[in-house]
mmCIF file of C-alpha atoms in Angstrom:
data_model
loop_
_atom_site.group_PDB
_atom_site.id
_atom_site.type_symbol
_atom_site.label_atom_id
_atom_site.label_comp_id
_atom_site.label_asym_id
_atom_site.label_seq_id
_atom_site.Cartn_x
_atom_site.Cartn_y
_atom_site.Cartn_z
ATOM 1 C CA MET S 1 127.320 98.347 96.820
ATOM 2 C CA GLU S 2 123.944 99.745 95.657
ATOM 3 C CA VAL S 3 124.820 101.556 92.450
ATOM 4 C CA LEU S 4 121.693 103.834 92.319
ATOM 5 C CA ARG S 5 121.757 104.645 96.028
ATOM 6 C CA PRO S 6 125.308 104.475 97.359
ATOM 7 C CA GLN S 7 126.131 105.281 100.926
ATOM 8 C CA LEU S 8 127.116 108.918 101.242
ATOM 9 C CA VAL S 9 129.625 110.572 103.658
ATOM 10 C CA THR S 10 129.055 114.220 104.492
ATOM 11 C CA ILE S 11 132.301 116.107 105.154
ATOM 12 C CA GLU S 12 132.569 119.946 105.576
ATOM 13 C CA GLY S 13 129.071 120.210 103.988
ATOM 14 C CA ARG S 14 129.941 118.239 100.887
ATOM 15 C CA ASN S 15 128.626 114.755 100.012
ATOM 16 C CA TYR S 16 130.948 111.979 99.037
ATOM 17 C CA ARG S 17 130.207 108.475 97.698
ATOM 18 C CA LYS S 18 131.619 105.757 100.097
ATOM 19 C CA ASN S 19 133.077 103.018 97.989
ATOM 20 C CA PRO S 20 133.427 99.353 99.175
ATOM 21 C CA ILE S 21 135.942 98.919 101.966
ATOM 22 C CA GLN S 22 138.259 96.116 103.109
ATOM 23 C CA GLU S 23 138.798 95.633 106.733
ATOM 24 C CA LYS S 24 141.380 93.327 108.553
ATOM 25 C CA THR S 25 141.684 92.738 112.243
ATOM 26 C CA TYR S 26 145.080 92.180 113.958
ATOM 27 C CA GLN S 27 145.965 90.964 117.366
ATOM 28 C CA HIS S 28 147.351 94.278 118.709
ATOM 29 C CA GLU S 29 145.127 97.229 119.260
ATOM 30 C CA GLU S 30 147.474 99.645 117.796
ATOM 31 C CA GLU S 31 147.446 97.769 114.534
ATOM 32 C CA ASP S 32 143.768 96.748 114.334
ATOM 33 C CA GLU S 33 141.240 97.552 111.747
ATOM 34 C CA GLU S 34 143.584 98.437 108.873
ATOM 35 C CA PHE S 35 141.392 100.125 106.338
ATOM 36 C CA TYR S 36 141.796 101.691 102.919
ATOM 37 C CA HIS S 37 139.622 102.542 100.002
ATOM 38 C CA ASP S 38 141.275 100.734 97.024
ATOM 39 C CA SER S 39 139.294 103.043 94.819
ATOM 40 C CA MET S 40 138.433 106.370 96.254
ATOM 41 C CA GLU S 41 137.425 108.392 93.121
ATOM 42 C CA CYS S 42 135.810 111.134 95.187
ATOM 43 C CA ALA S 43 139.324 111.965 96.544
ATOM 44 C CA ASP S 44 140.356 113.288 93.207
ATOM 45 C CA GLU S 45 137.413 115.733 92.877
ATOM 46 C CA PRO S 46 138.265 119.390 93.672
ATOM 47 C CA CYS S 47 137.127 120.732 96.979
ATOM 48 C CA ASP S 48 136.968 124.449 97.761
ATOM 49 C CA ALA S 49 135.813 123.821 101.377
ATOM 50 C CA TYR S 50 139.235 122.895 102.566
ATOM 51 C CA GLU S 51 141.765 125.585 103.630
ATOM 52 C CA VAL S 52 144.886 125.040 101.718
ATOM 53 C CA GLU S 53 147.849 127.396 102.431
ATOM 54 C CA GLN S 54 150.395 128.139 99.805
ATOM 55 C CA THR S 55 153.890 127.990 101.122
ATOM 56 C CA PRO S 56 157.495 128.435 99.587
ATOM 57 C CA GLN S 57 157.767 124.726 99.226
ATOM 58 C CA GLY S 58 154.245 124.165 97.785
ATOM 59 C CA PHE S 59 151.046 123.594 99.510
ATOM 60 C CA ARG S 60 149.869 122.804 103.140
ATOM 61 C CA SER S 61 146.696 121.767 104.953
ATOM 62 C CA THR S 62 145.949 120.617 108.480
ATOM 63 C CA VAL S 63 143.354 118.330 109.940
ATOM 64 C CA SER S 64 142.347 118.236 113.619
ATOM 65 C CA ALA S 65 141.464 114.883 114.946
ATOM 66 C CA PRO S 66 141.512 113.211 118.375
ATOM 67 C CA SER S 67 144.617 111.109 119.104
ATOM 68 C CA LEU S 68 142.454 107.978 119.373
ATOM 69 C CA LEU S 69 141.981 108.067 115.570
ATOM 70 C CA TYR S 70 145.558 108.620 114.581
ATOM 71 C CA LYS S 71 146.293 104.861 114.253
ATOM 72 C CA HIS S 72 143.629 104.503 111.500
ATOM 73 C CA ILE S 73 145.395 107.051 109.316
ATOM 74 C CA VAL S 74 148.761 105.338 110.010
ATOM 75 C CA GLY S 75 147.607 101.602 109.399
ATOM 76 C CA LYS S 76 149.469 98.447 109.945
ATOM 77 C CA ARG S 77 153.187 99.188 109.783
ATOM 78 C CA GLY S 78 152.288 102.590 108.304
ATOM 79 C CA ASP S 79 150.879 101.117 105.141
ATOM 80 C CA THR S 80 147.811 103.343 105.030
ATOM 81 C CA LYS S 81 149.719 106.545 105.458
ATOM 82 C CA LYS S 82 152.371 105.486 102.739
ATOM 83 C CA LYS S 83 149.632 104.602 100.221
ATOM 84 C CA ILE S 84 147.951 107.974 100.594
ATOM 85 C CA GLU S 85 151.325 109.753 100.248
ATOM 86 C CA MET S 86 152.303 107.673 97.215
ATOM 87 C CA GLU S 87 148.976 108.115 95.415
ATOM 88 C CA THR S 88 148.605 111.822 96.033
ATOM 89 C CA LYS S 89 152.336 112.755 95.970
ATOM 90 C CA THR S 90 152.177 114.312 99.396
ATOM 91 C CA SER S 91 153.954 114.042 102.793
ATOM 92 C CA ILE S 92 151.680 113.497 105.954
ATOM 93 C CA SER S 93 152.886 114.276 109.395
ATOM 94 C CA ILE S 94 150.921 112.656 112.209
ATOM 95 C CA PRO S 95 151.412 113.383 116.091
ATOM 96 C CA LYS S 96 152.745 110.438 118.010
ATOM 97 C CA PRO S 97 149.990 108.391 119.850
ATOM 98 C CA GLY S 98 148.716 110.175 122.979
ATOM 99 C CA GLN S 99 149.923 113.541 121.795
ATOM 100 C CA ASP S 100 147.349 116.123 120.854
ATOM 101 C CA GLY S 101 148.176 118.091 117.682
ATOM 102 C CA GLU S 102 147.046 118.414 114.000
ATOM 103 C CA ILE S 103 147.733 116.093 111.031
ATOM 104 C CA VAL S 104 149.812 118.151 108.537
ATOM 105 C CA ILE S 105 149.590 117.427 104.782
ATOM 106 C CA THR S 106 152.230 118.973 102.512
ATOM 107 C CA GLY S 107 152.754 118.701 98.687
ATOM 108 C CA GLN S 108 154.019 120.467 95.636
ATOM 109 C CA HIS S 109 150.518 120.550 94.006
ATOM 110 C CA ARG S 110 147.227 121.846 95.521
ATOM 111 C CA ASN S 111 145.166 119.010 94.081
ATOM 112 C CA GLY S 112 147.373 116.375 95.725
ATOM 113 C CA VAL S 113 146.959 118.000 99.106
ATOM 114 C CA VAL S 114 143.174 118.330 98.735
ATOM 115 C CA SER S 115 143.042 114.651 97.565
ATOM 116 C CA ALA S 116 145.014 113.475 100.531
ATOM 117 C CA ARG S 117 142.865 115.662 102.905
ATOM 118 C CA THR S 118 139.764 114.116 101.561
ATOM 119 C CA ARG S 119 141.027 110.569 101.990
ATOM 120 C CA ILE S 120 141.917 111.325 105.500
ATOM 121 C CA ASP S 121 138.626 112.934 106.342
ATOM 122 C CA VAL S 122 136.777 109.947 104.905
ATOM 123 C CA LEU S 123 138.843 107.575 107.109
ATOM 124 C CA LEU S 124 138.257 109.700 110.098
ATOM 125 C CA ASP S 125 134.651 109.783 109.529
ATOM 126 C CA THR S 126 134.521 106.000 108.975
ATOM 127 C CA PHE S 127 136.317 105.067 112.160
ATOM 128 C CA ARG S 128 134.519 107.645 114.266
ATOM 129 C CA ARG S 129 131.241 105.931 113.389
ATOM 130 C CA LYS S 130 132.812 102.668 114.805
ATOM 131 C CA GLN S 131 133.354 104.388 118.204
ATOM 132 C CA PRO S 132 130.773 103.606 120.984
ATOM 133 C CA PHE S 133 128.736 106.518 122.052
ATOM 134 C CA THR S 134 130.399 108.548 124.958
ATOM 135 C CA HIS S 135 127.841 111.323 125.656
ATOM 136 C CA PHE S 136 124.345 112.358 125.023
ATOM 137 C CA LEU S 137 122.304 115.645 124.963
ATOM 138 C CA ALA S 138 119.492 115.411 127.521
ATOM 139 C CA PHE S 139 117.066 117.005 129.804
ATOM 140 C CA PHE S 140 117.240 115.747 133.314
ATOM 141 C CA LEU S 141 113.910 114.736 134.971
ATOM 142 C CA ASN S 142 115.135 114.982 138.442
ATOM 143 C CA GLU S 143 112.397 117.107 140.146
ATOM 144 C CA VAL S 144 111.068 115.686 143.349
ATOM 145 C CA GLU S 145 107.454 115.454 142.133
ATOM 146 C CA VAL S 146 108.399 113.259 139.141
ATOM 147 C CA GLN S 147 110.769 111.050 141.015
ATOM 148 C CA GLU S 148 108.247 110.266 143.657
ATOM 149 C CA GLY S 149 105.614 109.643 140.936
ATOM 150 C CA PHE S 150 108.048 107.194 139.302
ATOM 151 C CA LEU S 151 108.666 105.424 142.623
ATOM 152 C CA LYS S 152 104.886 105.118 143.115
ATOM 153 C CA PHE S 153 104.458 103.738 139.569
ATOM 154 C CA GLN S 154 107.208 101.147 140.360
ATOM 155 C CA GLU S 155 105.561 100.084 143.657
ATOM 156 C CA GLU S 156 102.136 99.780 142.140
ATOM 157 C CA VAL S 157 103.400 97.799 139.038
ATOM 158 C CA LEU S 158 105.167 95.291 141.329
ATOM 159 C CA GLU S 159 102.133 95.042 143.520
ATOM 160 C CA LYS S 160 99.727 94.460 140.627
ATOM 161 C CA CYS S 161 101.852 92.956 137.913
ATOM 162 C CA SER S 162 104.722 90.947 139.497
ATOM 163 C CA LYS S 163 103.188 87.680 138.449
ATOM 164 C CA ASP S 164 103.391 88.617 134.706
ATOM 165 C CA ARG S 165 106.277 86.957 133.035
ATOM 166 C CA GLY S 166 109.570 88.952 133.208
ATOM 167 C CA VAL S 167 108.347 91.701 135.492
ATOM 168 C CA ASP S 168 110.513 92.226 138.647
ATOM 169 C CA ASN S 169 112.383 95.038 140.387
ATOM 170 C CA SER S 170 115.440 94.597 138.444
ATOM 171 C CA ILE S 171 114.248 96.005 135.138
ATOM 172 C CA PHE S 172 113.181 99.486 136.515
ATOM 173 C CA GLN S 173 115.135 102.734 135.808
ATOM 174 C CA ASN S 174 117.054 104.387 138.675
ATOM 175 C CA SER S 175 114.778 107.148 139.578
ATOM 176 C CA LYS S 176 117.629 109.686 139.830
ATOM 177 C CA LYS S 177 118.614 108.933 136.248
ATOM 178 C CA LEU S 178 115.229 109.694 134.628
ATOM 179 C CA HIS S 179 115.917 111.821 131.469
ATOM 180 C CA LEU S 180 114.858 112.845 127.963
ATOM 181 C CA THR S 181 117.368 112.127 125.415
ATOM 182 C CA ILE S 182 117.710 114.428 122.436
ATOM 183 C CA GLY S 183 120.649 112.851 120.661
ATOM 184 C CA MET S 184 123.674 110.632 121.142
ATOM 185 C CA LEU S 185 127.309 111.818 120.800
ATOM 186 C CA VAL S 186 130.787 110.484 120.226
ATOM 187 C CA LEU S 187 133.241 112.787 121.825
ATOM 188 C CA LEU S 188 136.803 111.674 121.760
ATOM 189 C CA SER S 189 138.703 114.500 123.279
ATOM 190 C CA GLU S 190 138.190 117.465 125.590
ATOM 191 C CA GLN S 191 138.423 119.653 122.656
ATOM 192 C CA GLU S 192 135.410 118.020 121.115
ATOM 193 C CA VAL S 193 133.502 118.332 124.441
ATOM 194 C CA GLN S 194 134.226 122.162 124.447
ATOM 195 C CA GLN S 195 133.154 122.246 120.724
ATOM 196 C CA THR S 196 129.823 120.682 121.705
ATOM 197 C CA CYS S 197 129.405 123.124 124.505
ATOM 198 C CA LYS S 198 130.044 126.062 122.094
ATOM 199 C CA MET S 199 127.585 124.543 119.577
ATOM 200 C CA LEU S 200 124.871 124.180 122.280
ATOM 201 C CA GLN S 201 125.480 127.849 123.388
ATOM 202 C CA ARG S 202 124.925 128.920 119.731
ATOM 203 C CA CYS S 203 121.635 126.955 119.620
ATOM 204 C CA LYS S 204 120.569 128.957 122.689
ATOM 205 C CA GLU S 205 121.449 132.258 121.143
ATOM 206 C CA GLU S 206 120.001 131.475 117.769
ATOM 207 C CA PHE S 207 116.683 129.820 118.537
ATOM 208 C CA ILE S 208 116.297 128.226 122.056
ATOM 209 C CA ASP S 209 115.657 131.563 123.680
ATOM 210 C CA ASP S 210 113.001 132.466 121.119
ATOM 211 C CA ILE S 211 111.190 129.235 121.390
ATOM 212 C CA SER S 212 111.323 128.960 125.319
ATOM 213 C CA GLY S 213 110.772 132.729 125.783
ATOM 214 C CA GLY S 214 113.699 132.799 128.136
ATOM 215 C CA LYS S 215 111.607 130.683 130.678
ATOM 216 C CA PRO S 216 111.517 126.908 131.675
ATOM 217 C CA LEU S 217 109.157 124.824 129.683
ATOM 218 C CA GLU S 218 106.338 123.456 131.766
ATOM 219 C CA VAL S 219 105.678 119.892 131.004
ATOM 220 C CA GLU S 220 103.844 116.918 132.267
ATOM 221 C CA MET S 221 104.944 113.302 132.307
ATOM 222 C CA ALA S 222 101.950 111.034 132.039
ATOM 223 C CA GLY S 223 101.031 107.753 130.304
ATOM 224 C CA VAL S 224 103.296 104.797 129.268
ATOM 225 C CA GLU S 225 103.953 103.218 125.852
ATOM 226 C CA TYR S 226 106.201 100.499 124.617
ATOM 227 C CA MET S 227 108.925 100.401 122.001
ATOM 228 C CA ASN S 228 108.396 97.206 120.012
ATOM 229 C CA ASP S 229 105.345 95.710 118.157
ATOM 230 C CA ASP S 230 104.236 93.032 120.728
ATOM 231 C CA PRO S 231 102.919 94.143 124.100
ATOM 232 C CA GLY S 232 103.373 90.633 125.195
ATOM 233 C CA MET S 233 107.145 90.842 124.572
ATOM 234 C CA VAL S 234 108.380 94.258 125.690
ATOM 235 C CA ASP S 235 112.017 95.290 126.234
ATOM 236 C CA VAL S 236 111.440 99.061 126.867
ATOM 237 C CA LEU S 237 108.536 100.766 128.436
ATOM 238 C CA TYR S 238 108.710 104.544 128.553
ATOM 239 C CA ALA S 239 106.670 107.529 129.959
ATOM 240 C CA LYS S 240 105.279 110.184 127.658
ATOM 241 C CA VAL S 241 106.117 113.939 128.171
ATOM 242 C CA HIS S 242 104.229 116.794 126.762
ATOM 243 C CA MET S 243 103.941 120.477 127.117
ATOM 244 C CA LYS S 244 101.237 121.526 129.785
ATOM 245 C CA ASP S 245 99.830 124.322 127.429
ATOM 246 C CA GLY S 246 99.332 121.807 124.577
ATOM 247 C CA SER S 247 101.733 123.534 122.356
ATOM 248 C CA ASN S 248 104.480 121.993 120.220
ATOM 249 C CA ARG S 249 107.292 124.032 121.625
ATOM 250 C CA LEU S 250 109.261 121.231 123.218
ATOM 251 C CA GLN S 251 109.184 119.124 120.194
ATOM 252 C CA GLU S 252 110.098 122.155 117.971
ATOM 253 C CA LEU S 253 113.039 122.908 120.277
ATOM 254 C CA VAL S 254 114.581 119.514 120.413
ATOM 255 C CA ASP S 255 114.057 118.886 116.670
ATOM 256 C CA ARG S 256 115.869 122.126 115.881
ATOM 257 C CA VAL S 257 118.698 121.129 118.326
ATOM 258 C CA LEU S 258 119.000 117.781 116.706
ATOM 259 C CA GLU S 259 118.943 119.214 113.207
ATOM 260 C CA ARG S 260 121.838 121.688 114.117
ATOM 261 C CA PHE S 261 123.919 118.991 115.512
ATOM 262 C CA GLN S 262 123.440 116.624 112.695
ATOM 263 C CA ALA S 263 124.405 119.349 110.213
ATOM 264 C CA SER S 264 127.573 120.095 112.131
ATOM 265 C CA GLY S 265 128.463 116.213 112.101
ATOM 266 C CA LEU S 266 128.483 115.913 115.992
ATOM 267 C CA ILE S 267 125.398 113.605 115.745
ATOM 268 C CA VAL S 268 125.070 110.916 113.119
ATOM 269 C CA LYS S 269 121.941 111.530 110.957
ATOM 270 C CA GLU S 270 119.510 108.751 111.861
ATOM 271 C CA TRP S 271 116.201 110.362 112.472
ATOM 272 C CA SER S 272 114.812 113.753 111.470
ATOM 273 C CA SER S 273 112.776 114.084 114.674
ATOM 274 C CA VAL S 274 113.375 113.304 118.290
ATOM 275 C CA LYS S 275 111.019 110.619 119.893
ATOM 276 C CA LEU S 276 110.421 112.353 123.353
ATOM 277 C CA HIS S 277 110.344 109.582 125.834
ATOM 278 C CA ALA S 278 111.587 108.782 129.395
ATOM 279 C CA THR S 279 112.588 105.187 129.922
ATOM 280 C CA VAL S 280 111.067 103.627 133.020
ATOM 281 C CA MET S 281 111.629 99.886 132.400
ATOM 282 C CA ASN S 282 114.203 98.240 130.263
ATOM 283 C CA THR S 283 115.115 94.636 130.232
ATOM 284 C CA LEU S 284 118.856 95.480 129.755
ATOM 285 C CA PHE S 285 118.898 96.551 133.366
ATOM 286 C CA ARG S 286 118.057 92.951 134.522
ATOM 287 C CA LYS S 287 121.671 91.906 134.096
ATOM 288 C CA ASP S 288 123.415 95.247 134.121
ATOM 289 C CA PRO S 289 121.881 98.064 136.171
ATOM 290 C CA ASN S 290 124.267 100.588 134.475
ATOM 291 C CA ALA S 291 123.020 99.713 130.917
ATOM 292 C CA GLU S 292 121.673 102.668 128.946
ATOM 293 C CA GLY S 293 118.756 101.917 126.804
ATOM 294 C CA ARG S 294 118.785 100.721 123.201
ATOM 295 C CA TYR S 295 121.972 102.771 122.514
ATOM 296 C CA ASN S 296 123.887 99.863 124.269
ATOM 297 C CA LEU S 297 122.860 97.709 121.300
ATOM 298 C CA TYR S 298 124.438 99.592 118.433
ATOM 299 C CA THR S 299 127.563 101.373 117.616
ATOM 300 C CA ALA S 300 127.560 104.994 116.224
ATOM 301 C CA ASP S 301 127.360 103.580 112.526
ATOM 302 C CA GLY S 302 124.404 101.255 113.395
ATOM 303 C CA LYS S 303 126.354 98.036 113.823
ATOM 304 C CA TYR S 304 124.310 95.622 115.992
ATOM 305 C CA ILE S 305 126.005 94.467 119.171
ATOM 306 C CA PHE S 306 124.267 91.422 120.499
ATOM 307 C CA LYS S 307 123.079 91.578 124.070
ATOM 308 C CA GLU S 308 120.973 88.691 125.371
ATOM 309 C CA ARG S 309 117.903 90.023 127.149
ATOM 310 C CA GLU S 310 114.606 88.581 128.489
ATOM 311 C CA SER S 311 111.489 90.499 127.497
ATOM 312 C CA PHE S 312 108.579 90.936 129.907
ATOM 313 C CA ASP S 313 104.841 90.656 129.377
ATOM 314 C CA GLY S 314 103.548 94.328 129.422
ATOM 315 C CA ARG S 315 99.920 93.846 128.619
ATOM 316 C CA ASN S 316 98.553 94.294 132.061
ATOM 317 C CA ILE S 317 100.880 97.263 132.776
ATOM 318 C CA LEU S 318 99.826 98.904 129.640
ATOM 319 C CA LYS S 319 96.108 98.355 130.501
ATOM 320 C CA LEU S 320 96.360 99.355 134.142
ATOM 321 C CA PHE S 321 98.770 102.346 133.841
ATOM 322 C CA GLU S 322 98.019 103.597 130.293
ATOM 323 C CA ASN S 323 97.244 107.054 131.757
ATOM 324 C CA PHE S 324 99.378 106.949 134.861
ATOM 325 C CA TYR S 325 100.368 110.529 135.985
ATOM 326 C CA PHE S 326 103.975 110.731 136.920
ATOM 327 C CA GLY S 327 103.912 114.565 137.724
ATOM 328 C CA SER S 328 104.680 117.915 136.252
ATOM 329 C CA LEU S 329 108.040 119.659 136.135
ATOM 330 C CA LYS S 330 109.863 122.677 134.552
ATOM 331 C CA LEU S 331 112.483 121.835 131.979
ATOM 332 C CA ASN S 332 115.129 124.664 132.281
ATOM 333 C CA SER S 333 118.545 123.108 131.015
ATOM 334 C CA ILE S 334 119.851 120.854 128.229
ATOM 335 C CA HIS S 335 122.839 119.012 129.488
ATOM 336 C CA ILE S 336 125.870 117.245 127.692
ATOM 337 C CA SER S 337 125.726 114.090 129.882
ATOM 338 C CA GLN S 338 128.666 111.606 129.982
ATOM 339 C CA ARG S 339 127.565 107.907 129.835
ATOM 340 C CA PHE S 340 128.480 105.511 132.642
ATOM 341 C CA THR S 341 129.137 108.234 135.084
ATOM 342 C CA VAL S 342 127.382 109.516 138.208
ATOM 343 C CA ASP S 343 127.376 112.923 139.855
ATOM 344 C CA SER S 344 127.001 113.682 143.551
ATOM 345 C CA PHE S 345 123.256 113.534 143.041
ATOM 346 C CA GLY S 346 123.158 110.031 141.504
ATOM 347 C CA ASN S 347 122.449 111.580 138.084
ATOM 348 C CA TYR S 348 124.672 111.357 134.965
ATOM 349 C CA ALA S 349 127.664 113.758 135.177
ATOM 350 C CA SER S 350 127.128 116.875 133.058
ATOM 351 C CA CYS S 351 130.115 118.164 131.060
ATOM 352 C CA GLY S 352 128.329 121.392 130.176
ATOM 353 C CA HIS S 353 124.784 122.867 129.829
ATOM 354 C CA VAL S 354 122.622 125.816 128.698
ATOM 355 C CA ASP S 355 119.727 127.186 130.852
ATOM 356 C CA PHE S 356 116.593 128.647 129.414
ATOM 357 C CA SER S 357 116.215 131.201 132.306
#
């Protein structure tokens, strides 16, 4: 562990140092990934952010968590739960797998209940970060003009650059799935989906309406750029999107949405600003048409997942289509989209959205 710059975990607005961990993997899913902090000094720090109720028997606190994460609090043969209970002198009640409910912590001393609560929250945060992304916040770029512009771009690239290494029809985005991603989400229950919907609605009320003026944002999709450093070995080519009036309102809006969701813990903080781009070519599509950009390569905690991919030579494309005009459109909604789903229009299924007008 880096002593001067330790990894921090933010819970309920407070920062905790994350100590070295020990992980084990077992054959059965219900027993996998036993985890416990052998030394969790931060758990003994007083925390006024937690709601602790005084009862005739002592003290009580509850933790809401998706049932998918219960097993990580229980541990193999219940060892993790027992260790927390023993070290904090508390009793922890966890709903059975598949059942919704709250984790209930009780004890005779408030500090013990707070300590157990902190340890459970750190465990939940750690294992949530290991879950693959399930949803994302995005604008859909599904107006006819832009989709037709994209299909024209695809046709011309294949006509002029198909002899360039790695360039073929398989690496182009599905025109019906063109979108601008604001941020990736891990939502593990319907309750968390509804929580995200409410957060998005609060964003609309607090600043989206002011920035948009209660009207759709008129933007243009023009020009292409690549993600990596070598134009001769490109994996992702994207179209650029900018406001028609030359203002910075779209960037300001998405950055504030990102900031709000990061502060709430719904989005892991990786960047302080959104890189606005619409993926038009991606080598992950070559073997898997349903692949979803670079987010297939990392778990929520940034762990790399190896996926073999063949890059393409993008030098001619970048030269010939540097300023290609895909079209203009009006952005009027931010959607909570579910990965690996398709709606009746061929786009990602939306679990909720807010409109600007």
